Amino acid sequence: MNQMYDVIIIGCGEAGIYAGYELSLKNPSLKIGVFEQGRDIYKRSCPIVAKKVKQCINCKVCDTMCGFGGAGAFSDGKFNFTTEFGGWLTDYMDHDEVMELIHYVDDVNVAHGATTNYFSTTTPEAQALAKKALEFDLHLLQAQCKHLGTEKNLMILTNIYEDLKDKMDFHFNTAISEIKTCSEGYELVTEKGDIARCQYLIAAPGRSGAEWFANQCKNLGIKLINNQVDIGVRVELPARVFEHITDVVYESKLVYRTKQYGDSVRTFCMNPYGHVVAENVEGINTVNGHSYSDASLRSENTNFALLVSNRFTEPFDEPYRYGKHIASLSNMLAGGVLVQRFGDLVKGVRTNEHRLSQSFVKPTLTAAIPGDLSLALPKRQLDDIIEMIYALDKVAPGTANYDTLLYGAEVKFYSSRLELSHELETKLPGFFAIGDGAGTTRGLAQAGASGIKAARAVLSRIK
Ligand SMILES: Cc1cc2nc3c(=O)[nH]c(=O)nc-3n(C[C@H](O)[C@H](O)[C@H](O)COP(=O)(O)OP(=O)(O)OC[C@H]3O[C@@H](n4cnc5c(N)ncnc54)[C@H](O)[C@@H]3O)c2cc1C
């Protein structure tokens, strides 16, 4: 292969898909190449989910994280209409523009089968919850949220793929290994040594490609700004404990500042009646969750992450490495994801097979190995999490029950942030960087929005 394209998109996650969608819709004559290290939407299958293996076998390319649909393909598709979380696009454009882009992405989803129903935080019930939380110094972030549902999210992505597959060249199972400049614009070298060139380049490598992308940017002289890493656990408890909250707002984003350290801890990615899953980020097993919209596929548990944000000051500038190191400790101890009962953690004893079998809460991630989180997580983050669980227990009594399950480590890596213009263009003309891999977003809505933004910038220049 030695091809020339008008536009090349690296990565076929939410950001890359919407960039491609907008480009092909508004200018069908464009020659667009999409390079994705993972497989197409029909072929993605994690061996754990397919029940071929029990533990993560570190596939070279993780089917859960990579392929058409990216990291969000098997997510339960919580689509948040907000600039308060899910990314930092308001650092590049104003709030109204980001909201317009988010609504645009939602319209595309609806046109491909998404629901029009959503949960709101402005209802009297939601406002009462926010007031109650405030009494305990817990702050409920305000956002309209759509729950697409794991199976529907996949169906929407499949419909989009069918829509796009003849409008651009998709190169699946094709990782880009190097980005270079050339007289036409950019030259990309694939892992197999093939070359493709383009005038405009939109890089959307997501979190799974973040480390690789940061190195490419360094080589190209593009400045990277340090980002944070969030470290914590995934909590799993009976759905009834949070029902009075999840029935009203679906996902509650509660933020708390711990009294002991003054650290910010927040609930994240809440999955009512959901399932906990393992995910592989560049060879490290971390944990995540999702839930189906079809009631027959639901579990009896709700899961959510509790995350402590860590920002580092000089001289340390590798939050990514720090997060990976912590996740690798729980991997070292458990051979994968570790699970512990909250009561055992507080008491200072390891959860073992026997103790776990006595638990009233049955783990939905059966591959998790019972163990001791205090041997894997730093004391500070662990203290923060324990304090937050007691705070949550006041608004959702039962959260601090003995059998509440904690899976670890959940680590949210945020790619180093690039220095970008308001159009999400790097200092190299025609080279745009979008989505989670550019460190500008951390959720479906803003990742999609960033794709539309970059596509519109390219379209305006081609005109
Ligand atoms: C289990 C799970 C559940 C989630 N649930 C939600 C949710 O409910 N709501 C929400 O808002 N967000 C959720 N998220 C986060 C959301 O999925 C991401 O924010 C979003 O997918 C980011 O989109 P992206 O396009 O930037 O990156 P990604 O979706 O990560 O896509 C990047 C793509 O680039 C490819 N790639 C990387 N490097 C290369 C390379 N060198 N060459 C070729 N291809 C490459 C990867 O294979 C990948 O497919 C969830 C994430 C996970 C993992």
Short mmCIF file of C-alpha atoms and ligand atoms in Angstrom, two decimals:
data_model
loop_
_atom_site.label_atom_id
_atom_site.label_comp_id
_atom_site.label_asym_id
_atom_site.label_seq_id
_atom_site.Cartn_x
_atom_site.Cartn_y
_atom_site.Cartn_z
CA MET A 1 0.00 0.00 0.00
CA ASN A 2 1.25 3.48 -0.86
CA GLN A 3 -1.81 5.66 -0.92
CA MET A 4 -2.53 9.37 -0.90
CA TYR A 5 -5.64 10.62 0.93
CA ASP A 6 -7.16 14.04 1.47
CA VAL A 7 -7.69 13.15 5.11
CA ILE A 8 -6.43 10.30 7.26
CA ILE A 9 -8.00 9.48 10.60
CA ILE A 10 -6.01 7.42 13.10
CA GLY A 11 -8.33 5.51 15.41
CA CYS A 12 -11.90 4.45 15.00
CA GLY A 13 -13.32 5.27 18.42
CA GLU A 14 -16.02 7.82 19.15
CA ALA A 15 -13.83 10.79 18.14
CA GLY A 16 -12.54 9.28 14.89
CA ILE A 17 -15.96 7.95 13.86
CA TYR A 18 -17.70 11.33 14.19
CA ALA A 19 -14.85 13.09 12.39
CA GLY A 20 -15.24 10.64 9.50
CA TYR A 21 -19.04 10.92 9.59
CA GLU A 22 -18.99 14.72 9.33
CA LEU A 23 -16.33 14.80 6.62
CA SER A 24 -18.09 12.28 4.38
CA LEU A 25 -21.52 13.85 4.95
CA LYS A 26 -20.47 17.40 4.14
CA ASN A 27 -17.98 16.61 1.38
CA PRO A 28 -18.64 13.18 -0.17
CA SER A 29 -15.88 13.69 -2.73
CA LEU A 30 -13.15 13.61 -0.08
CA LYS A 31 -10.81 10.65 -0.12
CA ILE A 32 -10.68 9.55 3.49
CA GLY A 33 -8.53 6.78 4.95
CA VAL A 34 -9.21 5.40 8.43
CA PHE A 35 -6.52 3.35 10.16
CA GLU A 36 -7.50 1.26 13.15
CA GLN A 37 -5.36 -1.27 14.98
CA GLY A 38 -8.43 -3.22 16.11
CA ARG A 39 -11.09 -5.10 14.21
CA ASP A 40 -14.37 -4.03 12.62
CA ILE A 41 -17.51 -3.93 14.73
CA TYR A 42 -18.65 -7.44 13.75
CA LYS A 43 -15.40 -9.18 14.62
CA ARG A 44 -14.61 -7.67 18.01
CA SER A 45 -14.82 -10.31 20.70
CA CYS A 46 -13.01 -10.42 24.04
CA PRO A 47 -12.02 -14.05 24.87
CA ILE A 48 -13.19 -13.54 28.49
CA VAL A 49 -16.65 -12.38 27.38
CA ALA A 50 -16.77 -15.23 24.84
CA LYS A 51 -15.99 -17.53 27.82
CA LYS A 52 -12.91 -18.96 26.08
CA VAL A 53 -10.62 -17.97 28.96
CA LYS A 54 -11.12 -16.93 32.57
CA GLN A 55 -8.37 -14.34 32.93
CA CYS A 56 -7.15 -11.63 30.62
CA ILE A 57 -4.54 -13.16 28.31
CA ASN A 58 -3.17 -9.78 27.21
CA CYS A 59 -4.16 -10.01 23.56
CA LYS A 60 -1.79 -7.93 21.45
CA VAL A 61 -4.73 -5.68 20.51
CA CYS A 62 -7.50 -5.65 23.14
CA ASP A 63 -10.92 -6.29 21.55
CA THR A 64 -12.64 -4.53 24.45
CA MET A 65 -10.76 -1.29 23.91
CA CYS A 66 -9.88 -1.32 20.23
CA GLY A 67 -11.67 -1.62 16.91
CA PHE A 68 -14.63 0.19 15.35
CA GLY A 69 -16.36 1.95 18.25
CA GLY A 70 -13.13 2.17 20.28
CA ALA A 71 -13.23 1.94 24.05
CA GLY A 72 -16.91 2.89 24.10
CA ALA A 73 -18.19 0.00 21.95
CA PHE A 74 -19.07 -2.25 24.88
CA SER A 75 -19.81 0.58 27.28
CA ASP A 76 -23.36 1.08 28.39
CA GLY A 77 -23.38 4.37 26.57
CA LYS A 78 -24.06 6.95 29.24
CA PHE A 79 -24.22 10.05 27.12
CA ASN A 80 -23.78 13.17 29.22
CA PHE A 81 -24.94 16.56 28.00
CA THR A 82 -22.55 18.71 29.97
CA THR A 83 -19.24 20.51 29.94
CA GLU A 84 -18.82 19.98 33.71
CA PHE A 85 -17.21 16.59 33.19
CA GLY A 86 -16.33 14.23 30.37
CA GLY A 87 -13.59 16.44 28.99
CA TRP A 88 -11.98 19.85 28.78
CA LEU A 89 -13.28 21.10 25.43
CA THR A 90 -14.28 24.41 27.03
CA ASP A 91 -10.54 25.14 27.31
CA TYR A 92 -10.57 25.43 23.51
CA MET A 93 -14.00 26.81 22.67
CA ASP A 94 -16.88 28.36 24.54
CA HIS A 95 -19.51 26.44 26.45
CA ASP A 96 -22.32 27.06 23.94
CA GLU A 97 -20.28 25.72 21.06
CA VAL A 98 -19.37 22.55 22.98
CA MET A 99 -23.04 22.01 23.84
CA GLU A 100 -24.04 22.52 20.20
CA LEU A 101 -21.49 19.88 19.15
CA ILE A 102 -22.69 17.44 21.85
CA HIS A 103 -26.30 17.85 20.72
CA TYR A 104 -25.20 17.36 17.11
CA VAL A 105 -23.54 14.05 18.03
CA ASP A 106 -26.70 13.03 19.87
CA ASP A 107 -28.80 13.84 16.78
CA VAL A 108 -26.56 11.54 14.72
CA ASN A 109 -26.99 8.81 17.34
CA VAL A 110 -30.76 9.27 17.31
CA ALA A 111 -30.76 9.03 13.52
CA HIS A 112 -28.99 5.66 13.97
CA GLY A 113 -31.35 4.26 16.57
CA ALA A 114 -30.62 5.97 19.91
CA THR A 115 -33.39 6.66 22.38
CA THR A 116 -34.78 10.17 22.79
CA ASN A 117 -35.38 9.65 26.52
CA TYR A 118 -33.02 11.07 29.08
CA PHE A 119 -32.59 11.64 32.79
CA SER A 120 -32.44 15.18 34.07
CA THR A 121 -30.96 16.74 37.20
CA THR A 122 -33.42 19.63 37.10
CA THR A 123 -36.49 17.67 38.21
CA PRO A 124 -37.77 18.35 41.77
CA GLU A 125 -36.70 14.80 42.80
CA ALA A 126 -33.17 15.37 41.49
CA GLN A 127 -32.95 18.74 43.19
CA ALA A 128 -34.06 17.15 46.48
CA LEU A 129 -31.27 14.59 46.09
CA ALA A 130 -28.73 17.32 45.47
CA LYS A 131 -29.91 19.12 48.63
CA LYS A 132 -29.74 15.97 50.72
CA ALA A 133 -26.22 15.22 49.43
CA LEU A 134 -25.10 18.74 50.28
CA GLU A 135 -26.04 18.17 53.92
CA PHE A 136 -23.15 15.69 54.01
CA ASP A 137 -20.74 17.78 51.95
CA LEU A 138 -21.35 15.66 48.86
CA HIS A 139 -21.79 17.69 45.70
CA LEU A 140 -24.02 16.35 42.94
CA LEU A 141 -22.85 17.55 39.53
CA GLN A 142 -25.65 18.64 37.25
CA ALA A 143 -26.06 16.97 33.86
CA GLN A 144 -28.69 15.63 31.57
CA CYS A 145 -27.84 11.98 30.88
CA LYS A 146 -29.00 9.49 28.28
CA HIS A 147 -28.55 5.80 28.93
CA LEU A 148 -28.18 4.11 25.56
CA GLY A 149 -27.57 0.66 27.03
CA THR A 150 -24.73 -1.72 26.18
CA GLU A 151 -26.60 -3.68 23.53
CA LYS A 152 -28.22 -0.58 21.95
CA ASN A 153 -24.92 1.29 21.95
CA LEU A 154 -23.47 -1.55 19.88
CA MET A 155 -26.48 -1.50 17.56
CA ILE A 156 -26.10 2.28 17.01
CA LEU A 157 -22.40 1.85 16.23
CA THR A 158 -23.19 -1.00 13.83
CA ASN A 159 -25.71 1.22 12.02
CA ILE A 160 -23.13 4.00 11.75
CA TYR A 161 -20.53 1.55 10.45
CA GLU A 162 -22.95 0.33 7.77
CA ASP A 163 -23.58 3.95 6.86
CA LEU A 164 -19.87 4.78 6.55
CA LYS A 165 -18.21 1.63 5.28
CA ASP A 166 -18.52 2.50 1.57
CA LYS A 167 -17.77 6.18 2.03
CA MET A 168 -14.16 5.87 3.19
CA ASP A 169 -11.33 3.35 3.18
CA PHE A 170 -11.27 1.47 6.46
CA HIS A 171 -8.00 -0.29 7.24
CA PHE A 172 -8.66 -2.52 10.24
CA ASN A 173 -5.97 -4.54 12.01
CA THR A 174 -3.60 -1.82 10.88
CA ALA A 175 -1.73 0.01 13.58
CA ILE A 176 0.13 3.16 12.66
CA SER A 177 3.61 3.01 14.06
CA GLU A 178 5.04 6.34 12.92
CA ILE A 179 3.83 9.80 11.93
CA LYS A 180 6.16 11.92 9.79
CA THR A 181 5.83 15.17 7.91
CA CYS A 182 6.27 15.13 4.11
CA SER A 183 5.86 17.53 1.21
CA GLU A 184 2.16 16.66 0.76
CA GLY A 185 1.44 16.98 4.49
CA TYR A 186 1.84 13.81 6.54
CA GLU A 187 3.23 10.36 5.96
CA LEU A 188 2.13 7.47 8.11
CA VAL A 189 4.00 4.22 8.43
CA THR A 190 1.99 1.19 9.44
CA GLU A 191 3.26 -1.58 11.69
CA LYS A 192 3.65 -3.75 8.59
CA GLY A 193 5.82 -1.10 6.93
CA ASP A 194 3.20 0.22 4.47
CA ILE A 195 2.97 3.94 3.83
CA ALA A 196 -0.02 6.25 3.46
CA ARG A 197 0.09 10.01 2.93
CA CYS A 198 -2.44 12.76 3.45
CA GLN A 199 -2.93 16.49 3.37
CA TYR A 200 -4.88 16.56 6.63
CA LEU A 201 -4.34 14.28 9.57
CA ILE A 202 -6.82 13.72 12.40
CA ALA A 203 -5.32 11.66 15.21
CA ALA A 204 -7.86 10.04 17.54
CA PRO A 205 -5.90 7.23 19.22
CA GLY A 206 -7.84 7.14 22.51
CA ARG A 207 -6.39 6.04 25.81
CA SER A 208 -5.12 2.76 24.39
CA GLY A 209 -2.89 4.63 21.96
CA ALA A 210 -2.01 7.49 24.28
CA GLU A 211 1.51 6.47 25.19
CA TRP A 212 2.44 5.77 21.57
CA PHE A 213 0.87 9.06 20.46
CA ALA A 214 2.66 11.09 23.14
CA ASN A 215 5.98 9.72 21.87
CA GLN A 216 5.09 10.60 18.26
CA CYS A 217 4.19 14.13 19.32
CA LYS A 218 7.46 14.50 21.22
CA ASN A 219 9.36 13.42 18.09
CA LEU A 220 7.41 15.96 16.02
CA GLY A 221 8.21 18.73 18.50
CA ILE A 222 4.60 19.16 19.70
CA LYS A 223 4.43 20.32 23.29
CA LEU A 224 2.66 18.07 25.79
CA ILE A 225 1.07 19.33 28.96
CA ASN A 226 0.97 17.00 31.94
CA ASN A 227 -2.46 15.64 32.77
CA GLN A 228 -3.84 13.89 35.83
CA VAL A 229 -4.29 10.24 36.68
CA ASP A 230 -7.28 9.05 38.68
CA ILE A 231 -6.80 6.07 40.94
CA GLY A 232 -9.38 4.14 42.86
CA VAL A 233 -11.64 1.15 43.03
CA ARG A 234 -14.90 -0.06 41.53
CA VAL A 235 -17.62 -0.47 44.12
CA GLU A 236 -20.31 -3.13 43.71
CA LEU A 237 -23.34 -3.35 45.98
CA PRO A 238 -27.01 -4.37 45.85
CA ALA A 239 -28.83 -2.13 43.35
CA ARG A 240 -31.42 -1.33 46.05
CA VAL A 241 -28.86 0.72 47.99
CA PHE A 242 -28.66 3.33 45.24
CA GLU A 243 -32.09 2.82 43.66
CA HIS A 244 -33.54 6.06 45.10
CA ILE A 245 -30.72 7.91 43.32
CA THR A 246 -30.23 5.94 40.09
CA ASP A 247 -33.99 5.85 39.38
CA VAL A 248 -33.98 9.65 39.41
CA VAL A 249 -30.70 10.71 37.78
CA TYR A 250 -29.40 7.35 36.53
CA GLU A 251 -25.79 8.28 37.06
CA SER A 252 -24.97 10.41 40.07
CA LYS A 253 -21.67 12.24 39.90
CA LEU A 254 -21.00 13.00 43.55
CA VAL A 255 -17.85 14.87 44.49
CA TYR A 256 -16.41 15.00 48.00
CA ARG A 257 -13.30 16.61 49.48
CA THR A 258 -11.82 14.39 52.16
CA LYS A 259 -11.29 15.87 55.59
CA GLN A 260 -8.05 13.95 56.15
CA TYR A 261 -6.09 15.07 53.09
CA GLY A 262 -8.31 17.59 51.33
CA ASP A 263 -8.28 15.34 48.24
CA SER A 264 -11.13 15.29 45.77
CA VAL A 265 -12.91 11.92 45.43
CA ARG A 266 -15.80 11.36 43.06
CA THR A 267 -18.19 8.70 41.95
CA PHE A 268 -17.79 7.89 38.28
CA CYS A 269 -19.41 5.67 35.67
CA MET A 270 -22.37 4.43 37.70
CA ASN A 271 -24.05 1.32 36.30
CA PRO A 272 -27.40 0.47 37.88
CA TYR A 273 -28.14 -3.28 37.66
CA GLY A 274 -24.84 -3.58 35.81
CA HIS A 275 -21.82 -5.76 35.42
CA VAL A 276 -18.21 -5.20 36.41
CA VAL A 277 -15.70 -5.96 33.66
CA ALA A 278 -11.93 -6.19 33.35
CA GLU A 279 -10.21 -4.05 30.77
CA ASN A 280 -6.72 -4.14 29.41
CA VAL A 281 -4.89 -0.86 28.95
CA GLU A 282 -1.56 -1.42 27.27
CA GLY A 283 -0.96 -4.73 29.02
CA ILE A 284 -2.33 -3.66 32.41
CA ASN A 285 -5.57 -5.10 33.76
CA THR A 286 -7.86 -2.52 35.27
CA VAL A 287 -11.56 -2.60 35.98
CA ASN A 288 -14.65 -0.93 34.55
CA GLY A 289 -18.41 -1.42 34.39
CA HIS A 290 -21.45 -1.27 32.15
CA SER A 291 -25.15 -2.06 32.18
CA TYR A 292 -27.75 -3.17 29.66
CA SER A 293 -30.95 -1.31 28.91
CA ASP A 294 -32.80 -4.62 28.37
CA ALA A 295 -34.15 -5.53 31.84
CA SER A 296 -33.68 -9.25 31.20
CA LEU A 297 -29.90 -8.75 30.91
CA ARG A 298 -29.51 -6.85 34.15
CA SER A 299 -27.84 -8.00 37.35
CA GLU A 300 -29.03 -7.32 40.91
CA ASN A 301 -26.05 -5.08 41.61
CA THR A 302 -25.07 -1.52 40.93
CA ASN A 303 -21.44 -0.66 40.35
CA PHE A 304 -19.55 2.60 40.17
CA ALA A 305 -15.99 3.84 40.41
CA LEU A 306 -14.61 5.86 43.29
CA LEU A 307 -11.69 7.84 41.98
CA VAL A 308 -9.09 10.04 43.61
CA SER A 309 -7.57 12.60 41.25
CA ASN A 310 -3.80 12.91 41.33
CA ARG A 311 -1.99 15.83 39.78
CA PHE A 312 1.76 16.04 40.12
CA THR A 313 4.03 19.01 40.28
CA GLU A 314 7.70 19.24 39.30
CA PRO A 315 9.92 17.35 39.02
CA PHE A 316 7.60 14.37 38.44
CA ASP A 317 5.88 14.47 35.05
CA GLU A 318 4.77 10.92 34.34
CA PRO A 319 1.30 10.46 35.88
CA TYR A 320 0.62 7.76 33.30
CA ARG A 321 3.56 5.68 34.55
CA TYR A 322 2.47 6.20 38.16
CA GLY A 323 -1.06 4.94 37.43
CA LYS A 324 0.24 1.97 35.48
CA HIS A 325 2.59 1.07 38.31
CA ILE A 326 -0.25 0.99 40.85
CA ALA A 327 -2.50 -1.06 38.59
CA SER A 328 0.38 -3.45 37.95
CA LEU A 329 0.70 -4.09 41.71
CA SER A 330 -2.85 -5.47 41.94
CA ASN A 331 -2.12 -7.44 38.75
CA MET A 332 1.02 -8.83 40.38
CA LEU A 333 -0.90 -9.93 43.47
CA ALA A 334 -3.99 -11.29 41.75
CA GLY A 335 -2.80 -12.07 38.24
CA GLY A 336 -5.55 -9.69 37.14
CA VAL A 337 -8.25 -7.73 38.94
CA LEU A 338 -8.41 -8.04 42.71
CA VAL A 339 -11.63 -7.98 44.77
CA GLN A 340 -12.09 -7.35 48.49
CA ARG A 341 -15.07 -6.91 50.81
CA PHE A 342 -15.21 -3.43 52.35
CA GLY A 343 -15.49 -4.93 55.86
CA ASP A 344 -12.36 -7.03 55.34
CA LEU A 345 -10.47 -3.99 54.09
CA VAL A 346 -11.40 -1.90 57.13
CA LYS A 347 -10.60 -4.82 59.46
CA GLY A 348 -7.21 -5.32 57.81
CA VAL A 349 -7.78 -8.89 56.63
CA ARG A 350 -7.49 -10.36 53.20
CA THR A 351 -10.68 -11.48 51.46
CA ASN A 352 -10.13 -15.08 50.43
CA GLU A 353 -12.28 -17.53 48.42
CA HIS A 354 -14.05 -18.70 51.57
CA ARG A 355 -14.88 -15.19 52.83
CA LEU A 356 -16.02 -14.12 49.37
CA SER A 357 -18.30 -17.13 49.13
CA GLN A 358 -20.02 -15.94 52.33
CA SER A 359 -20.64 -12.48 50.88
CA PHE A 360 -24.26 -11.38 50.46
CA VAL A 361 -23.14 -9.39 47.41
CA LYS A 362 -22.20 -11.77 44.60
CA PRO A 363 -19.48 -10.45 42.28
CA THR A 364 -20.52 -9.97 38.67
CA LEU A 365 -16.87 -10.12 37.63
CA THR A 366 -16.29 -13.74 38.58
CA ALA A 367 -12.74 -13.68 37.20
CA ALA A 368 -11.65 -11.23 39.94
CA ILE A 369 -9.35 -12.80 42.53
CA PRO A 370 -10.11 -12.19 46.22
CA GLY A 371 -7.23 -10.39 47.93
CA ASP A 372 -6.10 -7.38 49.90
CA LEU A 373 -6.32 -3.96 48.27
CA SER A 374 -4.25 -2.35 51.01
CA LEU A 375 -1.22 -4.16 49.58
CA ALA A 376 -1.80 -2.62 46.18
CA LEU A 377 -3.17 0.89 46.64
CA PRO A 378 -1.20 3.68 48.33
CA LYS A 379 -2.42 4.56 51.86
CA ARG A 380 -3.49 8.06 50.89
CA GLN A 381 -5.81 6.96 48.09
CA LEU A 382 -7.13 4.10 50.22
CA ASP A 383 -7.90 6.41 53.17
CA ASP A 384 -9.66 8.80 50.76
CA ILE A 385 -11.79 5.97 49.39
CA ILE A 386 -12.75 4.66 52.82
CA GLU A 387 -13.73 8.19 53.96
CA MET A 388 -15.81 8.64 50.79
CA ILE A 389 -17.61 5.32 51.33
CA TYR A 390 -18.66 6.44 54.83
CA ALA A 391 -19.82 9.78 53.37
CA LEU A 392 -21.87 8.00 50.69
CA ASP A 393 -23.36 5.75 53.34
CA LYS A 394 -25.19 8.82 54.69
CA VAL A 395 -27.04 9.46 51.41
CA ALA A 396 -27.25 5.81 50.38
CA PRO A 397 -27.32 3.76 53.61
CA GLY A 398 -25.80 0.35 53.01
CA THR A 399 -22.85 1.63 50.97
CA ALA A 400 -20.51 0.95 53.91
CA ASN A 401 -21.91 -2.55 54.55
CA TYR A 402 -19.39 -5.28 55.29
CA ASP A 403 -20.08 -7.11 52.02
CA THR A 404 -19.81 -4.15 49.68
CA LEU A 405 -17.28 -5.30 47.09
CA LEU A 406 -14.30 -3.24 46.01
CA TYR A 407 -12.45 -4.17 42.83
CA GLY A 408 -9.03 -2.78 42.10
CA ALA A 409 -7.37 -1.09 40.81
CA GLU A 410 -9.50 1.16 38.68
CA VAL A 411 -7.18 3.61 37.03
CA LYS A 412 -8.28 6.31 34.64
CA PHE A 413 -5.38 7.41 32.55
CA TYR A 414 -5.68 10.75 30.87
CA SER A 415 -3.30 11.23 28.06
CA SER A 416 -0.85 14.08 28.23
CA ARG A 417 -2.63 17.07 26.88
CA LEU A 418 -1.35 18.58 23.64
CA GLU A 419 -0.95 22.22 22.97
CA LEU A 420 -3.84 22.80 20.53
CA SER A 421 -5.57 25.72 18.85
CA HIS A 422 -9.27 26.45 19.33
CA GLU A 423 -9.85 24.22 16.28
CA LEU A 424 -7.96 21.35 17.99
CA GLU A 425 -5.07 21.72 15.58
CA THR A 426 -1.51 21.11 16.70
CA LYS A 427 1.21 23.61 15.85
CA LEU A 428 1.78 21.54 12.67
CA PRO A 429 -0.67 22.87 10.03
CA GLY A 430 -3.41 20.42 9.12
CA PHE A 431 -2.59 18.01 11.96
CA PHE A 432 -5.51 17.76 14.39
CA ALA A 433 -5.62 15.77 17.62
CA ILE A 434 -8.95 14.82 19.19
CA GLY A 435 -10.65 12.63 21.78
CA ASP A 436 -9.23 10.95 24.86
CA GLY A 437 -5.83 10.30 23.26
CA ALA A 438 -5.18 14.00 22.86
CA GLY A 439 -6.04 14.52 26.52
CA THR A 440 -8.94 16.80 25.62
CA THR A 441 -11.86 14.51 26.46
CA ARG A 442 -12.78 11.60 28.71
CA GLY A 443 -16.25 10.57 27.67
CA LEU A 444 -18.38 9.69 24.67
CA ALA A 445 -20.18 13.01 24.26
CA GLN A 446 -17.14 15.27 24.22
CA ALA A 447 -15.01 12.75 22.28
CA GLY A 448 -17.66 12.72 19.52
CA ALA A 449 -17.93 16.51 19.72
CA SER A 450 -14.17 16.89 19.25
CA GLY A 451 -14.40 14.77 16.09
CA ILE A 452 -17.08 17.01 14.60
CA LYS A 453 -15.06 20.11 15.51
CA ALA A 454 -11.88 18.91 13.77
CA ALA A 455 -13.85 17.72 10.73
CA ARG A 456 -15.49 21.13 10.38
CA ALA A 457 -12.09 22.83 10.54
CA VAL A 458 -10.77 20.59 7.75
CA LEU A 459 -13.93 21.15 5.68
CA SER A 460 -13.65 24.91 5.97
CA ARG A 461 -10.08 24.81 4.60
CA ILE A 462 -10.82 22.44 1.73
CA LYS A 463 -13.62 24.74 0.54
C1 LIG B 1 -15.75 -0.16 29.66
C2 LIG B 1 -15.87 1.30 29.36
C3 LIG B 1 -17.06 1.95 29.64
C4 LIG B 1 -17.21 3.31 29.35
N1 LIG B 1 -18.41 3.88 29.56
C5 LIG B 1 -18.62 5.17 29.20
C6 LIG B 1 -19.90 5.74 29.32
O1 LIG B 1 -20.86 5.09 29.72
N2 LIG B 1 -20.05 7.06 29.00
C7 LIG B 1 -19.01 7.82 28.54
O2 LIG B 1 -19.22 8.99 28.26
N3 LIG B 1 -17.78 7.27 28.38
C8 LIG B 1 -17.56 5.97 28.70
N4 LIG B 1 -16.32 5.42 28.53
C9 LIG B 1 -15.25 6.26 27.98
C10 LIG B 1 -15.40 6.40 26.46
O3 LIG B 1 -15.52 5.12 25.90
C11 LIG B 1 -14.22 7.15 25.89
O4 LIG B 1 -14.18 8.43 26.47
C12 LIG B 1 -14.32 7.27 24.37
O5 LIG B 1 -14.40 6.02 23.77
C13 LIG B 1 -13.14 8.04 23.81
O6 LIG B 1 -13.19 8.03 22.43
P1 LIG B 1 -11.88 8.18 21.55
O7 LIG B 1 -12.30 8.06 20.15
O8 LIG B 1 -11.12 9.38 21.96
O9 LIG B 1 -10.94 6.96 21.95
P2 LIG B 1 -11.20 5.38 21.87
O10 LIG B 1 -12.63 5.08 21.95
O11 LIG B 1 -10.28 4.78 22.86
O12 LIG B 1 -10.73 4.98 20.41
C14 LIG B 1 -9.38 5.08 19.99
C15 LIG B 1 -9.14 4.06 18.89
O13 LIG B 1 -7.85 4.33 18.34
C16 LIG B 1 -7.23 3.08 18.04
N5 LIG B 1 -5.77 3.28 18.00
C17 LIG B 1 -4.97 3.66 19.02
N6 LIG B 1 -3.70 3.75 18.60
C18 LIG B 1 -3.69 3.40 17.29
C19 LIG B 1 -2.65 3.30 16.32
N7 LIG B 1 -1.37 3.56 16.60
N8 LIG B 1 -2.99 2.92 15.07
C20 LIG B 1 -4.30 2.63 14.75
N9 LIG B 1 -5.31 2.70 15.65
C21 LIG B 1 -5.02 3.10 16.90
C22 LIG B 1 -7.67 2.17 19.15
O14 LIG B 1 -7.57 0.83 18.76
C23 LIG B 1 -9.11 2.62 19.40
O15 LIG B 1 -10.04 1.85 18.70
C24 LIG B 1 -16.13 4.05 28.81
C25 LIG B 1 -14.92 3.42 28.55
C26 LIG B 1 -14.77 2.06 28.81
C27 LIG B 1 -13.47 1.39 28.51
#
